[in-house]
mmCIF file of C-alpha atoms in Angstrom:
data_model
loop_
_atom_site.group_PDB
_atom_site.id
_atom_site.type_symbol
_atom_site.label_atom_id
_atom_site.label_comp_id
_atom_site.label_asym_id
_atom_site.label_seq_id
_atom_site.Cartn_x
_atom_site.Cartn_y
_atom_site.Cartn_z
ATOM 1 C CA MET A 2 -0.505 0.166 0.072
ATOM 2 C CA LEU A 3 2.914 2.485 0.847
ATOM 3 C CA SER A 4 4.583 1.641 -2.116
ATOM 4 C CA GLY A 5 1.426 2.587 -4.172
ATOM 5 C CA LEU A 6 1.448 6.053 -2.739
ATOM 6 C CA PHE A 7 4.725 6.774 -2.958
ATOM 7 C CA LYS A 8 4.415 6.241 -6.775
ATOM 8 C CA TYR A 9 1.546 8.319 -6.831
ATOM 9 C CA LEU A 10 3.527 11.315 -4.964
ATOM 10 C CA LYS A 11 6.047 10.913 -7.130
ATOM 11 C CA PHE A 12 3.988 10.744 -10.067
ATOM 12 C CA LEU A 13 2.249 13.828 -8.772
ATOM 13 C CA ILE A 14 5.693 15.704 -8.814
ATOM 14 C CA THR A 15 7.200 15.238 -12.324
ATOM 15 C CA SER A 16 3.334 15.085 -13.795
ATOM 16 C CA SER A 17 1.992 18.033 -15.703
ATOM 17 C CA ASN A 18 -1.736 19.529 -16.649
ATOM 18 C CA GLN A 19 -2.256 21.678 -19.425
ATOM 19 C CA HIS A 20 -0.263 24.436 -19.278
ATOM 20 C CA GLY A 21 2.680 21.581 -19.416
ATOM 21 C CA VAL A 22 2.176 20.883 -22.260
ATOM 22 C CA HIS A 23 3.738 22.357 -26.015
ATOM 23 C CA SER A 24 2.068 19.788 -28.450
ATOM 24 C CA PRO A 25 -1.078 21.322 -30.114
ATOM 25 C CA PHE A 26 -2.608 17.879 -30.672
ATOM 26 C CA VAL A 27 -2.315 17.175 -26.703
ATOM 27 C CA TYR A 28 -3.490 20.239 -25.317
ATOM 28 C CA ASN A 29 -6.565 19.849 -27.361
ATOM 29 C CA PHE A 30 -7.312 16.624 -26.517
ATOM 30 C CA ILE A 31 -6.614 17.046 -22.591
ATOM 31 C CA THR A 32 -8.948 20.654 -22.712
ATOM 32 C CA ARG A 33 -11.413 19.731 -24.426
ATOM 33 C CA SER A 34 -11.435 16.213 -23.344
ATOM 34 C CA ILE A 35 -10.585 14.932 -20.094
ATOM 35 C CA TYR A 36 -10.686 18.078 -18.453
ATOM 36 C CA THR A 37 -14.499 18.596 -19.016
ATOM 37 C CA LYS A 38 -16.808 18.392 -16.192
ATOM 38 C CA THR A 39 -18.344 15.666 -17.728
ATOM 39 C CA ARG A 40 -18.226 12.504 -15.544
ATOM 40 C CA TYR A 41 -19.091 9.178 -17.311
ATOM 41 C CA LYS A 42 -18.222 6.748 -14.458
ATOM 42 C CA GLY A 43 -16.763 7.020 -11.061
ATOM 43 C CA ASN A 44 -13.499 5.339 -12.339
ATOM 44 C CA LYS A 45 -11.337 7.376 -13.990
ATOM 45 C CA VAL A 46 -9.953 5.255 -16.884
ATOM 46 C CA ILE A 47 -13.476 4.121 -17.962
ATOM 47 C CA ASP A 48 -13.717 8.233 -17.946
ATOM 48 C CA VAL A 49 -10.777 8.984 -20.588
ATOM 49 C CA LEU A 50 -12.350 6.521 -22.699
ATOM 50 C CA LEU A 51 -15.740 7.211 -22.415
ATOM 51 C CA LYS A 52 -14.522 10.837 -23.064
ATOM 52 C CA SER A 53 -11.964 9.993 -25.566
ATOM 53 C CA VAL A 54 -14.671 7.827 -27.799
ATOM 54 C CA ASP A 55 -16.405 11.060 -27.665
ATOM 55 C CA TYR A 56 -13.376 13.824 -28.388
ATOM 56 C CA PHE A 57 -11.991 10.980 -31.461
ATOM 57 C CA GLU A 58 -15.290 10.286 -32.809
ATOM 58 C CA ALA A 59 -14.071 7.186 -32.853
ATOM 59 C CA LYS A 60 -16.506 4.208 -35.247
ATOM 60 C CA VAL A 61 -15.162 1.200 -34.268
ATOM 61 C CA ILE A 62 -13.393 0.104 -30.748
ATOM 62 C CA LEU A 63 -11.684 -2.929 -29.265
ATOM 63 C CA LEU A 64 -12.554 -4.007 -25.979
ATOM 64 C CA PRO A 65 -11.510 -7.468 -23.426
ATOM 65 C CA LYS A 66 -14.020 -9.574 -24.999
ATOM 66 C CA GLU A 67 -15.628 -10.420 -21.607
ATOM 67 C CA ASP A 68 -16.301 -7.056 -20.742
ATOM 68 C CA ILE A 69 -19.979 -6.357 -21.502
ATOM 69 C CA VAL A 70 -20.650 -4.332 -19.119
ATOM 70 C CA LEU A 71 -18.258 -2.065 -20.958
ATOM 71 C CA LYS A 72 -19.622 -2.504 -24.026
ATOM 72 C CA ASP A 73 -23.024 -1.696 -22.682
ATOM 73 C CA LEU A 74 -21.883 1.576 -21.689
ATOM 74 C CA ILE A 75 -20.305 2.678 -24.500
ATOM 75 C CA GLN A 76 -23.365 1.860 -26.446
ATOM 76 C CA LYS A 77 -25.518 4.165 -24.289
ATOM 77 C CA ASN A 78 -23.242 7.054 -24.894
ATOM 78 C CA SER A 79 -22.127 6.298 -28.941
ATOM 79 C CA SER A 80 -24.477 4.661 -30.788
ATOM 80 C CA LYS A 81 -22.656 4.837 -33.817
ATOM 81 C CA MET A 82 -20.311 2.146 -32.761
ATOM 82 C CA ALA A 83 -18.807 -1.104 -34.438
ATOM 83 C CA PHE A 84 -17.109 -3.375 -31.674
ATOM 84 C CA GLN A 85 -15.730 -5.344 -34.944
ATOM 85 C CA GLY A 86 -14.036 -4.509 -37.553
ATOM 86 C CA LYS A 87 -10.292 -3.403 -38.539
ATOM 87 C CA PRO A 88 -7.879 -1.089 -37.845
ATOM 88 C CA TYR A 89 -10.187 -0.072 -34.957
ATOM 89 C CA ASP A 90 -10.154 3.846 -33.738
ATOM 90 C CA ILE A 91 -9.815 2.831 -29.788
ATOM 91 C CA ILE A 92 -7.985 -0.199 -28.057
ATOM 92 C CA TYR A 93 -8.747 -0.472 -24.593
ATOM 93 C CA LEU A 94 -6.582 -3.680 -22.631
ATOM 94 C CA GLU A 95 -7.331 -3.864 -19.328
ATOM 95 C CA HIS A 96 -3.011 -4.497 -18.862
ATOM 96 C CA PRO A 97 0.319 -3.790 -20.681
ATOM 97 C CA ASP A 98 1.163 -6.989 -20.845
ATOM 98 C CA GLU A 99 -1.217 -7.386 -23.455
ATOM 99 C CA VAL A 100 0.650 -5.647 -25.631
ATOM 100 C CA SER A 101 3.009 -6.830 -28.739
ATOM 101 C CA HIS A 102 4.416 -4.797 -30.916
ATOM 102 C CA GLN A 103 3.665 -7.667 -33.904
ATOM 103 C CA GLU A 104 0.078 -6.802 -33.277
ATOM 104 C CA TYR A 105 0.054 -2.779 -32.690
ATOM 105 C CA GLY A 106 3.402 -2.197 -35.055
ATOM 106 C CA PRO A 107 3.546 -0.106 -38.293
ATOM 107 C CA SER A 108 3.011 -4.143 -40.162
ATOM 108 C CA GLY A 109 0.183 -5.558 -38.415
ATOM 109 C CA ASN A 110 -3.681 -3.972 -39.657
ATOM 110 C CA ARG A 111 -4.981 -3.249 -35.933
ATOM 111 C CA VAL A 112 -4.260 0.588 -35.757
ATOM 112 C CA HIS A 113 -3.816 3.473 -38.289
ATOM 113 C CA ASN A 114 -2.706 6.824 -38.363
ATOM 114 C CA ASP A 115 -4.861 8.131 -35.746
ATOM 115 C CA SER A 116 -5.835 5.515 -33.605
ATOM 116 C CA MET A 117 -5.354 5.268 -30.241
ATOM 117 C CA LEU A 118 -4.310 2.758 -27.493
ATOM 118 C CA LEU A 119 -5.423 3.138 -23.466
ATOM 119 C CA ILE A 120 -3.702 0.832 -21.624
ATOM 120 C CA ASN A 121 -5.147 -0.336 -18.025
ATOM 121 C CA SER A 122 -3.152 -0.414 -14.694
ATOM 122 C CA ILE A 123 0.650 1.466 -15.936
ATOM 123 C CA HIS A 124 1.730 1.540 -12.737
ATOM 124 C CA LYS A 125 0.235 -1.660 -11.043
ATOM 125 C CA ASN A 126 3.633 -3.337 -10.744
ATOM 126 C CA LYS A 127 7.282 -3.180 -11.644
ATOM 127 C CA LYS A 128 6.146 -5.546 -14.557
ATOM 128 C CA MET A 129 3.778 -3.174 -15.807
ATOM 129 C CA GLU A 130 6.060 -0.174 -15.643
ATOM 130 C CA THR A 131 8.175 -2.314 -17.959
ATOM 131 C CA HIS A 132 6.034 -3.208 -20.571
ATOM 132 C CA TRP A 133 4.446 0.563 -20.581
ATOM 133 C CA GLU A 134 8.143 1.971 -20.837
ATOM 134 C CA ASN A 135 9.026 -0.780 -23.476
ATOM 135 C CA ILE A 136 5.683 0.409 -25.379
ATOM 136 C CA LYS A 137 6.741 4.199 -25.527
ATOM 137 C CA LYS A 138 10.279 3.278 -26.861
ATOM 138 C CA TRP A 139 8.714 1.456 -30.475
ATOM 139 C CA GLU A 140 10.197 3.565 -32.730
ATOM 140 C CA HIS A 141 6.544 4.027 -34.285
ATOM 141 C CA VAL A 142 4.712 5.440 -31.243
ATOM 142 C CA THR A 143 4.951 9.193 -31.090
ATOM 143 C CA VAL A 144 2.655 10.483 -28.586
ATOM 144 C CA THR A 145 2.310 8.678 -24.854
ATOM 145 C CA LEU A 146 0.006 10.343 -21.922
ATOM 146 C CA ASP A 147 0.827 8.829 -18.849
ATOM 147 C CA PHE A 148 -2.154 9.277 -16.831
ATOM 148 C CA PHE A 149 -1.523 7.162 -13.774
ATOM 149 C CA TYR A 150 -4.155 5.370 -13.948
ATOM 150 C CA CYS A 151 -4.095 4.573 -17.520
ATOM 151 C CA GLY A 152 -1.741 4.820 -20.375
ATOM 152 C CA ALA A 153 -2.284 6.458 -23.923
ATOM 153 C CA VAL A 154 -0.603 5.551 -26.642
ATOM 154 C CA PHE A 155 -0.484 7.292 -30.206
ATOM 155 C CA PHE A 156 0.833 6.333 -33.665
ATOM 156 C CA ARG A 157 0.319 10.038 -35.286
ATOM 157 C CA LYS A 158 3.438 10.548 -37.895
ATOM 158 C CA GLU A 159 2.796 13.927 -38.389
ATOM 159 C CA GLN A 160 3.429 14.266 -34.521
ATOM 160 C CA ALA A 161 7.138 15.049 -32.897
ATOM 161 C CA GLU A 162 7.734 12.149 -30.298
ATOM 162 C CA GLU A 163 6.486 13.264 -27.170
ATOM 163 C CA HIS A 164 5.797 11.389 -23.864
ATOM 164 C CA PHE A 165 4.233 13.390 -21.342
ATOM 165 C CA LYS A 166 2.599 13.081 -17.464
ATOM 166 C CA ILE A 167 -0.417 14.285 -17.038
ATOM 167 C CA ARG A 168 -2.711 14.796 -13.459
ATOM 168 C CA ILE A 169 -6.578 13.582 -14.021
#
């Protein structure tokens, strides 16, 4: 328990809000989506997911297969959503160790230039943090947002490589 508290305090010290962001893409995403007062759910990760679906007007999303409750929640908020078909606009995974470079790399067909990969539990333990750090090093990953509770990965070719820690 104390280890998690120290991780979170360290995150707070090293993170910023929208004022520490120098990327127009990230700034707009944070201010027009993540920091809006609308709250979909008490869970911060689900809130980020639902706000991202709205902001990016996602049409095709990949969720963990067994999460029917989450699928229903997304459909209530965005009726034009499909859960099958590739490439995906948003991919939501429960753990960073579920991500492989082969599946989500440039040779795979799961993501496109504007896809977002949202990963829960990136700071759950040392193993998950190591997976998160490895994902950030992939050559085709251009932007990552560490929200502590989850992480967002973007593959935008027109974007300079940047990694942010953002308080939510």
